[in-house]
XYZ file of C-alpha atoms in Angstrom:
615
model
C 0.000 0.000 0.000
C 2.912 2.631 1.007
C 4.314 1.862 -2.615
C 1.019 2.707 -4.382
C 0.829 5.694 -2.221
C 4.225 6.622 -3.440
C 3.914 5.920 -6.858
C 0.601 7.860 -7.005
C 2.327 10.739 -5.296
C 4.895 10.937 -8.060
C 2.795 10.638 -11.075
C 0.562 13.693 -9.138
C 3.617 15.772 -8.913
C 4.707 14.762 -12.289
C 1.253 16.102 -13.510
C 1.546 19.342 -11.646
C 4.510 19.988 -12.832
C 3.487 19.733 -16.553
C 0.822 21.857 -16.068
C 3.098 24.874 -14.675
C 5.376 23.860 -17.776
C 2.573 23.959 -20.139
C 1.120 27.152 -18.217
C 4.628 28.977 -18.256
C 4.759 28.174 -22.591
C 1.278 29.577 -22.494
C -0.407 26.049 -23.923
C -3.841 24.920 -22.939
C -3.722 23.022 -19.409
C -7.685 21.918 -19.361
C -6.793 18.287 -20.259
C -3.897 18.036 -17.993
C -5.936 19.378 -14.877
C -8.729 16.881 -15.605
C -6.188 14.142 -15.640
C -4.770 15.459 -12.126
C -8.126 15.976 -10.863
C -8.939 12.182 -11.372
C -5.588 11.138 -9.773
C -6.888 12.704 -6.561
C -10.167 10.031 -6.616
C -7.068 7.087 -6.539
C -5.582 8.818 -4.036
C -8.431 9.312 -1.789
C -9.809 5.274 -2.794
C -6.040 4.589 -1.597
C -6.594 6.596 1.638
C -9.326 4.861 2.556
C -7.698 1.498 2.204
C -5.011 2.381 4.360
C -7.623 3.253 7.189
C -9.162 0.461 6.994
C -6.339 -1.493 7.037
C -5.118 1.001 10.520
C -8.515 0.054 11.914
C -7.878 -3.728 11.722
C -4.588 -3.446 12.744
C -5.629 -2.078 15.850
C -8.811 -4.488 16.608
C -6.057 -7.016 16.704
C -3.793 -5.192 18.692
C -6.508 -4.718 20.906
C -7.584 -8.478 20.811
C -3.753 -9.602 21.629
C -3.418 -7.375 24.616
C -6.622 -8.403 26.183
C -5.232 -12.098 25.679
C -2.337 -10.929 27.238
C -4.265 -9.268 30.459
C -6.219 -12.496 30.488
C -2.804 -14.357 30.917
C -1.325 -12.234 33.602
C -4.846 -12.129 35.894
C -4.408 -15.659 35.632
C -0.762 -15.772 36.207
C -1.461 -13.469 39.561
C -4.440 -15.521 40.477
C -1.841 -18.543 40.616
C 0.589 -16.837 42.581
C -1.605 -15.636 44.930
C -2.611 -19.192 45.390
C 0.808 -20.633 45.707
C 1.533 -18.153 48.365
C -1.504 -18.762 50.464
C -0.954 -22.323 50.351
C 2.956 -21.810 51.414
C 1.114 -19.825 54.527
C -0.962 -22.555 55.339
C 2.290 -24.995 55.008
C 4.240 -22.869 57.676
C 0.970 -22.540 59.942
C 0.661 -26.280 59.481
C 4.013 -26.843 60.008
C 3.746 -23.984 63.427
C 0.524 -25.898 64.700
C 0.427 -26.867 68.044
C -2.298 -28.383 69.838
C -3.761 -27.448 73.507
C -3.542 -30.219 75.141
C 0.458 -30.256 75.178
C 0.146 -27.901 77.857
C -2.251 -30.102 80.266
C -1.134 -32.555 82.495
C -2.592 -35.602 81.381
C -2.849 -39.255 83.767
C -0.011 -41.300 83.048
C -0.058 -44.781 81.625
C -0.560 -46.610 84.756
C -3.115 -44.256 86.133
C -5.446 -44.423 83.038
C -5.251 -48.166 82.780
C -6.233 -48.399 86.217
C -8.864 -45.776 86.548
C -10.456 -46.287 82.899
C -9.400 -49.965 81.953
C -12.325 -50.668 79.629
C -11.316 -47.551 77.792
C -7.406 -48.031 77.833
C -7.789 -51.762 76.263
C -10.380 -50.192 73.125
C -7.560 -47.954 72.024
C -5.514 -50.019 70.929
C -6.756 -50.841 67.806
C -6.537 -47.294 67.314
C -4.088 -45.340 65.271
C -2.037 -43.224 67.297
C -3.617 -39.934 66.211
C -7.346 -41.677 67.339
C -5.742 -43.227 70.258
C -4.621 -39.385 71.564
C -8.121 -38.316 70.619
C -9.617 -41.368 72.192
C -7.901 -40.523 75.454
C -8.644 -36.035 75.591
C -12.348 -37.666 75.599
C -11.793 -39.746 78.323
C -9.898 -37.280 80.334
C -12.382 -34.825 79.681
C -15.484 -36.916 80.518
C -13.454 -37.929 84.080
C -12.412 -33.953 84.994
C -16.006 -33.424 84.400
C -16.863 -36.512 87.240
C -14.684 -34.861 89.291
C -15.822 -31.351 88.857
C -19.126 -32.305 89.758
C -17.788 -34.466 93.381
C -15.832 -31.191 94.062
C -19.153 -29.547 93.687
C -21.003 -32.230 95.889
C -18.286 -31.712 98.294
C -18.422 -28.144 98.233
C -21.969 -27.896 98.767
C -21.892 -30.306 102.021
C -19.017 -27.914 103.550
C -21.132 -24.860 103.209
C -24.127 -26.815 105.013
C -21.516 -27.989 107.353
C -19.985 -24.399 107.865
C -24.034 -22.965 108.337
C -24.590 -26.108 111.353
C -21.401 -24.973 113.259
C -22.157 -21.636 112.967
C -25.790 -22.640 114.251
C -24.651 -24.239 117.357
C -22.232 -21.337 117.741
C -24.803 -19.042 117.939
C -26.682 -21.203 120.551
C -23.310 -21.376 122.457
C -23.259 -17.997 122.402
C -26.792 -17.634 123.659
C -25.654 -19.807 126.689
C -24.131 -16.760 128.258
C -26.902 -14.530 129.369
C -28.947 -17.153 130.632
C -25.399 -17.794 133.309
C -25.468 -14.344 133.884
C -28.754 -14.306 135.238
C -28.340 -17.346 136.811
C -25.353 -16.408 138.342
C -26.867 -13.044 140.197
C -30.229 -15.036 141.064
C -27.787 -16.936 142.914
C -25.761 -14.167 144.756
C -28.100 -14.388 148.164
C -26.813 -18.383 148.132
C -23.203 -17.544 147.720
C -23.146 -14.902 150.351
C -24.569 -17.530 152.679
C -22.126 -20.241 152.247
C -19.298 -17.303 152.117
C -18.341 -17.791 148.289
C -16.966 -15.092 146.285
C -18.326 -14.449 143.470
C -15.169 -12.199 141.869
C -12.992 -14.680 140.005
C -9.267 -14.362 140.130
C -7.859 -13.338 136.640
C -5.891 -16.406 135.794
C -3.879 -16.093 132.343
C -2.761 -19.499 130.975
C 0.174 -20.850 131.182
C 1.401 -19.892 127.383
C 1.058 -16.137 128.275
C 4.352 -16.474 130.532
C 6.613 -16.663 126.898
C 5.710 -14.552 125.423
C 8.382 -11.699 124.262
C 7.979 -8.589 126.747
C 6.631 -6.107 123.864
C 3.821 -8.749 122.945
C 2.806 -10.187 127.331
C 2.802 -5.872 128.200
C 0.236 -5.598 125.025
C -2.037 -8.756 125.784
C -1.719 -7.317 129.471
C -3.269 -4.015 128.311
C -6.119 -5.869 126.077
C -6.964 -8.210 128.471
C -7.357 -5.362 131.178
C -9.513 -3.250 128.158
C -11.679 -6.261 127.369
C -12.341 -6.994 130.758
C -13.950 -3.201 131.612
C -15.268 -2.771 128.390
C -19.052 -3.399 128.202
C -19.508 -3.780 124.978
C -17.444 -7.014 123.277
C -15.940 -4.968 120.530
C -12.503 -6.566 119.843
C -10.809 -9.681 122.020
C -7.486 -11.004 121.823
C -5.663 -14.207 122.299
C -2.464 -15.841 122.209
C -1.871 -18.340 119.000
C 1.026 -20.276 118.856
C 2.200 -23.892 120.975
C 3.954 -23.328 124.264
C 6.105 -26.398 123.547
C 8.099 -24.270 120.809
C 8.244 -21.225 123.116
C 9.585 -23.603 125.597
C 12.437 -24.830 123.177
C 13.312 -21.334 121.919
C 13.727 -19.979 125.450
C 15.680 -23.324 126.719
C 18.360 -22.627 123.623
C 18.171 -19.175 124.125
C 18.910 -19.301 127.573
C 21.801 -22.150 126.283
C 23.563 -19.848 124.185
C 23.209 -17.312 126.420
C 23.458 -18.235 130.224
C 23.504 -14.445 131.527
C 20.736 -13.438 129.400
C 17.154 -12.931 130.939
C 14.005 -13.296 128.602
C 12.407 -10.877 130.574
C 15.253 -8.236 130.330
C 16.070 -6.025 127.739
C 19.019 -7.099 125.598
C 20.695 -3.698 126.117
C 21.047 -3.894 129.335
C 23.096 -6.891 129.663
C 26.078 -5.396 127.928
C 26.249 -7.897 125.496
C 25.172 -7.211 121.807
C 22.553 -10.206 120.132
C 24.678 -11.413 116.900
C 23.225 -13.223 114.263
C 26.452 -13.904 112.545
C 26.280 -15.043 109.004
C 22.978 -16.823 108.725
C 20.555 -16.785 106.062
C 17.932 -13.818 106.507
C 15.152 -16.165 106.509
C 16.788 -17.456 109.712
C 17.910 -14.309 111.219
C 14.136 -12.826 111.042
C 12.461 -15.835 112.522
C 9.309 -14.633 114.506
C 8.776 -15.616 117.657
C 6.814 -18.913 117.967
C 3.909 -17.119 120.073
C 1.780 -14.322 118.513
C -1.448 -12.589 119.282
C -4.303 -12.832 117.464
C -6.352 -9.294 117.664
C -9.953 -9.707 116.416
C -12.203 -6.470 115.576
C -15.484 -6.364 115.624
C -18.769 -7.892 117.083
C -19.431 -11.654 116.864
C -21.789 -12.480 113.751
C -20.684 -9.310 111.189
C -17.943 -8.776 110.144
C -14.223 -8.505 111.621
C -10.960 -7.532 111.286
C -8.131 -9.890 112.593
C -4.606 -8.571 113.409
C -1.809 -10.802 113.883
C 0.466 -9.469 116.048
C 4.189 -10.508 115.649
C 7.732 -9.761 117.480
C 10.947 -10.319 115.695
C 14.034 -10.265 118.160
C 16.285 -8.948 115.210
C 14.808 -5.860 114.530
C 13.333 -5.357 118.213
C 10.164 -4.119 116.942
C 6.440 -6.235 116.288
C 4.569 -6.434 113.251
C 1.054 -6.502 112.285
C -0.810 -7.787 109.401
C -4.417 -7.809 108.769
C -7.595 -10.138 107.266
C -11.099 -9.415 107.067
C -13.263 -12.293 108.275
C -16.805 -12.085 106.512
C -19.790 -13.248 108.402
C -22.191 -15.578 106.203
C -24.869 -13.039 105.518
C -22.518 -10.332 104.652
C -23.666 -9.450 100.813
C -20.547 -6.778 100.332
C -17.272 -7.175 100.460
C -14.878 -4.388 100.303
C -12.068 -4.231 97.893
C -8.936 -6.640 98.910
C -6.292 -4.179 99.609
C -8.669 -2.137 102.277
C -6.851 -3.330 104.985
C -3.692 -2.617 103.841
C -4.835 1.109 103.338
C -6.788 1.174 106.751
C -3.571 0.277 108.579
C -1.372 2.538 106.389
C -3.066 5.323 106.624
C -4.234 5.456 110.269
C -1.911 8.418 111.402
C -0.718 10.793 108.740
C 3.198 10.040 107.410
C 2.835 6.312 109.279
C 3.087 4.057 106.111
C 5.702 1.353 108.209
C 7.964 1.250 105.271
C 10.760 1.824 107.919
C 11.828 0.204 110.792
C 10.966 3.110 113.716
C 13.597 1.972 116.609
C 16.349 4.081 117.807
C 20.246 2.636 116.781
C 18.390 -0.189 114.375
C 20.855 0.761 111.576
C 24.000 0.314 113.335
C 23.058 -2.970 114.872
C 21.589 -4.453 111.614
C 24.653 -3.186 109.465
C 27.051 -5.233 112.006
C 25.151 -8.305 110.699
C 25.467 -7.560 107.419
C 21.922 -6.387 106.402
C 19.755 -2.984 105.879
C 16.216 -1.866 107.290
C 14.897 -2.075 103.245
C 15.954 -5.849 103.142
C 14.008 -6.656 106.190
C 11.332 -4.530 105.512
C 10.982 -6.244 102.268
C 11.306 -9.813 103.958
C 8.320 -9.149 106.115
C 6.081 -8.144 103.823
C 6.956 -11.136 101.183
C 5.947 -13.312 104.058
C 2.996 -11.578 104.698
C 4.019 -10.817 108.122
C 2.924 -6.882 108.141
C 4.772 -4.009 108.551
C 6.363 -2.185 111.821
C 4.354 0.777 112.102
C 5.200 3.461 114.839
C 1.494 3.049 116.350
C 2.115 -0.181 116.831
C 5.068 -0.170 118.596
C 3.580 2.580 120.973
C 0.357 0.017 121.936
C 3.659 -2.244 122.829
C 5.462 0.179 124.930
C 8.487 0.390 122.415
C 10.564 4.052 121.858
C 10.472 4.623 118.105
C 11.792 7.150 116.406
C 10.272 8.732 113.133
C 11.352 9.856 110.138
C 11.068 13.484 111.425
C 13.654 12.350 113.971
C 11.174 12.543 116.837
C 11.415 10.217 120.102
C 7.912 8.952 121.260
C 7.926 6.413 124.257
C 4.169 6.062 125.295
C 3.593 5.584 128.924
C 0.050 5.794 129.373
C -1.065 2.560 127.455
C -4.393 1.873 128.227
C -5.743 5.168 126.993
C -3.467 5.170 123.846
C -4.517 1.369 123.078
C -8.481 1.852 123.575
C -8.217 4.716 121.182
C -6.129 3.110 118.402
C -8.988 0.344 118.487
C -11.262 2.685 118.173
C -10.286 4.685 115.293
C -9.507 1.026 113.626
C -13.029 0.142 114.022
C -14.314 3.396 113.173
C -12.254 3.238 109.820
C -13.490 -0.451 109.414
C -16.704 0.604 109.458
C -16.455 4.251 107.229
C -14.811 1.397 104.668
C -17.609 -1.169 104.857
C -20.222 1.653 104.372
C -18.405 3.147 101.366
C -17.815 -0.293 99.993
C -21.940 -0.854 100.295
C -22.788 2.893 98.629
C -20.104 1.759 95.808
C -21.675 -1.591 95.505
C -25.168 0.147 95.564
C -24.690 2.393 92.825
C -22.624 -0.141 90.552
C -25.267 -2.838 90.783
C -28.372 -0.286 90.818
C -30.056 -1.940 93.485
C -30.940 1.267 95.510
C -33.864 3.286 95.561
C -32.688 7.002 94.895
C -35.873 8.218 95.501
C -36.204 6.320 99.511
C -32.880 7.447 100.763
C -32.582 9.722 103.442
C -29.658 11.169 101.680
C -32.253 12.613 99.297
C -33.024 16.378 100.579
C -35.695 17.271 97.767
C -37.894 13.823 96.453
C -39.836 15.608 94.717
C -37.244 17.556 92.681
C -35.573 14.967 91.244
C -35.636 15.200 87.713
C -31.985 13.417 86.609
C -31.743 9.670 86.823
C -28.252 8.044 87.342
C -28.034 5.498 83.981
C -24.263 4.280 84.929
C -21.637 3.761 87.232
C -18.593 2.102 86.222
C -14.594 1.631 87.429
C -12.093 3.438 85.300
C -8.347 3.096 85.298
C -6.283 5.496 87.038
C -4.923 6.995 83.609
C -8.441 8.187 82.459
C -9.359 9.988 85.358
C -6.607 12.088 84.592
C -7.065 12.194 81.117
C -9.823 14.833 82.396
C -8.632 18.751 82.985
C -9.998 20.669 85.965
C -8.504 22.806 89.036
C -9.273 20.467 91.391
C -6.362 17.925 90.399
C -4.104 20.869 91.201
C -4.500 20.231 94.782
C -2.520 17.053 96.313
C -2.646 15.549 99.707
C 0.473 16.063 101.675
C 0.605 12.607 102.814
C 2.279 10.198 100.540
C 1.815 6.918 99.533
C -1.775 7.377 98.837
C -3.450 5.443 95.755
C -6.903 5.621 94.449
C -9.647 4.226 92.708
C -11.402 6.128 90.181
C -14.944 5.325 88.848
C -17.161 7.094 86.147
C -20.728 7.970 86.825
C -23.468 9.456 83.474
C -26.335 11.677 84.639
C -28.890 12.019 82.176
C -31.870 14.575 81.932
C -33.364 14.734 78.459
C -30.912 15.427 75.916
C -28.379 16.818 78.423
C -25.907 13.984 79.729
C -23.354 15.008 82.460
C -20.202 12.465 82.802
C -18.381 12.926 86.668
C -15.609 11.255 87.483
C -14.827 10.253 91.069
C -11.636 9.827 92.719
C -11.656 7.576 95.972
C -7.925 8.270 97.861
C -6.507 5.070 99.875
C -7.047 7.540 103.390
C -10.422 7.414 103.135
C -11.857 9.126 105.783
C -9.072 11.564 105.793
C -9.497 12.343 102.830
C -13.122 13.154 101.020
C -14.211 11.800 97.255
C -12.785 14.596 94.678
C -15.297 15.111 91.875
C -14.480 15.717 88.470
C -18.111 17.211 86.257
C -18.097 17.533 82.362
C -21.830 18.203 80.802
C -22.548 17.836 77.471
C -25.592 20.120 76.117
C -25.258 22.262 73.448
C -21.224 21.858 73.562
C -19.113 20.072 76.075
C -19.233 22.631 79.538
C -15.941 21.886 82.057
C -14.071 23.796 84.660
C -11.945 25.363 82.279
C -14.483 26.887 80.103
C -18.057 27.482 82.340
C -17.316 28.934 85.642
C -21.064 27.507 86.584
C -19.486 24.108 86.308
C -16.393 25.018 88.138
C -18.890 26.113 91.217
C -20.453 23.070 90.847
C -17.714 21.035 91.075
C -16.478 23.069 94.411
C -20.270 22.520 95.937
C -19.673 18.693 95.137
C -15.916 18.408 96.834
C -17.187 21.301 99.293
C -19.330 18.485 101.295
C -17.582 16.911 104.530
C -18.836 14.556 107.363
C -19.381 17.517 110.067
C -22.188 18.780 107.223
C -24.317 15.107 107.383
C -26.866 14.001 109.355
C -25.881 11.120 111.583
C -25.846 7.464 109.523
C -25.788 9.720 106.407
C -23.551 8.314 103.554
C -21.005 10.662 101.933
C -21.232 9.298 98.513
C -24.940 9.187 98.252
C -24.726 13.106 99.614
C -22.035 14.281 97.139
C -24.432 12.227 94.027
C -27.565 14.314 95.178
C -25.912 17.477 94.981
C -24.732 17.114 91.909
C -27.898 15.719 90.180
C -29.697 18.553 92.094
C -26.896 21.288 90.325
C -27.167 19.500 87.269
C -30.710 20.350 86.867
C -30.169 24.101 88.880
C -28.061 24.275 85.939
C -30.004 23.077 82.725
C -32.773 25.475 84.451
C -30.874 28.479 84.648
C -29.194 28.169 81.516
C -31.852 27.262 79.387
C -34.029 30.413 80.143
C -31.037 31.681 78.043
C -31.543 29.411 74.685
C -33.901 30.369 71.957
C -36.233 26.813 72.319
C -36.507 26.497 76.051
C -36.201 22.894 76.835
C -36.008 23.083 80.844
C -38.653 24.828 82.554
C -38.129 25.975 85.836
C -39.282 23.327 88.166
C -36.699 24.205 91.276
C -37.723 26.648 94.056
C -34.964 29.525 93.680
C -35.493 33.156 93.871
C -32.893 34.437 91.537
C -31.220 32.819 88.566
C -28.018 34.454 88.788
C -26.611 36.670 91.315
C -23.754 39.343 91.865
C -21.440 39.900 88.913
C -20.107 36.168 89.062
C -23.626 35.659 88.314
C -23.354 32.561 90.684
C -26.348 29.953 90.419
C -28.561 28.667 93.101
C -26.591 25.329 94.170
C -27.135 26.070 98.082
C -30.514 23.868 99.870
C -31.885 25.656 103.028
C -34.798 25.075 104.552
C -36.383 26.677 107.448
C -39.574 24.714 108.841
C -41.662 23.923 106.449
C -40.014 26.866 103.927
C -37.167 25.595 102.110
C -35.629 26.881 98.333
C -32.140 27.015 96.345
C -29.991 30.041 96.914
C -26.384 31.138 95.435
């Protein structure tokens, strides 16, 4: 085709140029234009060819390359294929099953607990004979599971019968009591005495002289006290105390149990024993139990270690059967650390206990951290002041306590009255977590009628996102250290308005109050940092304290009421301000806003039968 094209192109320049030779000799050109005239028909017939001929050229390059997209889908397909199946090899190949980790009967136990079963497997391939036996072991821990149960169940009902005839013990001792003074006019008559000598049993003689003046002092508390609200004993076997003094007094003939090592002029080396060995308790210990019979208590074991010179105390909680709360586990490790301010007993509080302990090779930390692995307690300074024992603080202050039957009554008290500030808060916490309280019934409640905000959620948050939240009120920290806390996360909701406040519950609880943290969300998020009404209403919250309850009032339910009853003093107030009022005033106040604060009414008073919200 290009060489007709050519040869066309030629003959139509030939022509052309005979007609501007013919034209230029002045000879007629009529026949020779016709001529060139026609050559342009061949040349447009041939121009037509050739796009035909471009036109099927292309549909076939066209054709090829979607045979050759075809081929590599398909070539991709296939090596997605081969790599998903090398995947599955390698998983295959990592595969490892459960029951590698499970401690399985051995040969001679299944045989003899499932022989019927251990005799089928073996026609078995291996594979079915593993299988066979996972069955077997399964349907047997099941067996088991449900005897554990059985078991289970007839401890409980034998727990519930001892603690029946306990009670009827118990019972026993009123009816003596009256029997005993119905009987007075007989005594006097045959010249009996009535007043019992105080005998203390023969165990009480060994023990160490911190721990006999202590029981002395509870004994001698228990025995005036008229209502039973602690009692102590002495736990431990006076065989061992026996043996301990007998080898004492052995490798140490001048040495008195009842004296005070110092003043024998001879210094108590441990040498180079293990420290396991070298803080060995003393065999006899006494067991301090809190709290009436029937609810529940608080034991104390009470513990003197000759090394450090200095007792130790650590602390259960013993729930009575129809006790349906039970405060968090490390309670009693806050109730104990926190009892007086800066008295965490992460120190050993005796005078010289450095110098003595570094000529045997150890520190304070190291024993410090001994007793608490072994869940012996801690040596707090309160403690050794109940015992009679001169600390020293770590303000460098000298306390020897003489008067210990005052100082001992009232460290049981404020132990009990913690106990129970702990057990209430744990059964408002539970209350509101579980919803099974009645917000409307409480006594808490100052306005029934007005309450307008129902509580939809309380939940425990991590320690990180209560701080994830920004408001003044974190600024302020407790001087006290070593304080933790638990945080929770309680939504108001009132309509459309939802208010989120986050509560902070410190480890010194009573010492310390609930901090409240408020964010509302209504027509924009409203904090601290951006709505000085929330910022009051967060101060009314954390503004609340025990003096300001009623008595058997609960601080938690208190501090939830006045903030639902702010919340809606606040949707109130500020809606009067909105273009579609959405909150009509249902709350008794006389102003709105007041002074140039322009504070709202969060304050309650009533007078008689006259009460309203003021700023």
């Amino acid at each position: 085709m290009e060489t007709i094209l050519n040869t066309q192109f030629d003959e139509l320049q030939k022509a052309i140029e005979g007609i501007k030779e013919a034209k230029s000799k002045g000879q007629s050109t009529d026949e020779a234009r016709t001529a060139a005239t026609l050559m342009f028909v061949a040349l447009k017939h041939a121009n037509r060819e050739v796009k035909h001929k471009i036109k099927d050229g292309r549909d076939k390059l066209h054709l090829e390359k979607c045979k050759v997209d075809l081929s590599r889908l398909q070539l991709q397909n296939l090596l997605y294929e081969v790599s998903h199946l090398k995947k599955e090899i390698v998983r295959c190949q990592k595969f490892k099953s459960r029951d590698t980790s499970l401690e399985l009967l051995s040969e001679a136990e299944y045989s003899s607990k499932l022989p019927d079963m251990a005799n089928d497997e073996e026609e078995l391939s291996s594979h079915k004979q593993h299988l066979h036996r996972l069955d077997c072991e399964l349907r047997l821990r099941k067996e088991l599971d449900k005897q554990y149960s059985a078991l289970l169940s007839s401890k409980q009902e034998l727990l519930q019968d001892n603690l029946s005839h306990a009670q009827r013990y118990v019972s026993f001792a009123p009816a003596l009591r009256t029997l005993q003074s119905a009987t007075k006019p007989l005594h006097d008559a045959l010249q009996l005495s009535l007043d019992v000598e105080w005998k203390l049993s023969a165990v009480v003689k060994y023990l160490p002289k911190p721990l006999y003046v202590l029981f002395i002092v509870l004994q001698s508390l228990q025995r005036v006290s008229e209502e039973q609200s602690f009692t102590a004993e002495v736990v431990g076997y006076e065989s061992e105390a026996q043996m301990q003094q007998l080898l004492k007094e052995k490798k140490y003939p001048t040495l008195n149990h009842r004296q005070p090592e110092t003043e024998t002029g001879e210094q108590y080396k441990i040498g180079k024993s293990s420290l396991e060995e070298a803080l060995a308790s003393h065999p006899l210990h006494i067991c301090l139990t809190i709290g009436a019979a029937g609810s529940n208590q608080l034991v104390l074991q009470i513990r003197y270690f000759d090394l450090i010179k200095c007792a130790t105390v650590w602390g259960q909680m013993n729930y009575s059967s129809n006790s349906n709360s039970q405060p968090d586990t490390n309670f009693v490790h806050h109730l104990l650390r926190h009892l007086y301010p800066n008295d965490l007993g992460t120190e050993i509080p005796i005078p010289g206990i450095q110098h003595e302990l570094r000529s045997s090779d150890l520190t304070a930390e190291e024993c410090v951290r001994y007793l608490k692995a072994k869940d012996f307690g801690k040596p707090f300074c309160w403690l050794q002041s109940m015992c009679s024992i001169a600390t020293v603080n770590s303000s460098m202050l000298y306390n020897h306590e003489l008067n210990l039957n005052k100082h001992t009554k009232e460290i049981i008290d404020r132990i009990a009255r913690r106990l129970n500030s702990w057990q209430r808060l744990s059964q408002q916490i539970r209350g509101l977590t579980y919803k099974d309280i009645d917000l409307y019934s409480l006594k808490e409640n100052i306005y029934p009628a007005g309450l307008s905000c129902s509580l939809v959620q309380w939940t425990a948050i991590t320690h990180e996102e209560f701080h994830s939240q920004i408001s003044d009120v974190l600024n302020t920290s407790s001087g006290d250290k070593g304080i933790t806390y638990n945080s929770y996360r309680a939504v108001i909701v009132r309509g459309s308005a939802k208010m989120e406040c986050f509560i902070r519950i410190p480890s010194n609880y009573p010492m310390e109050m609930p901090l409240w943290i408020l964010n509302v969300h209504w027509n924009g998020c409203h904090t601290s940092q951006n709505n000085s009404a929330i910022k009051m209403m967060e101060f009314w919250t954390n503004s609340l304290q025990p003096k300001h309850l009623e008595p058997n009032d609960h601080i938690l339910y208190a501090q939830l009421f006045r903030t639902i009853y702010s919340f809606d003093i606040f949707l109130e107030t500020e809606g009067s301000m909105q273009n579609t009022i959405e909150y009509n005033k249902e709350k008794p106040y006389i102003s709105a806003f007041a002074k140039r604060s322009r504070s709202r009414p969060y304050k309650y008073i009533k007078k008689g039968s006259v009460y309203a919200f003021k700023q």
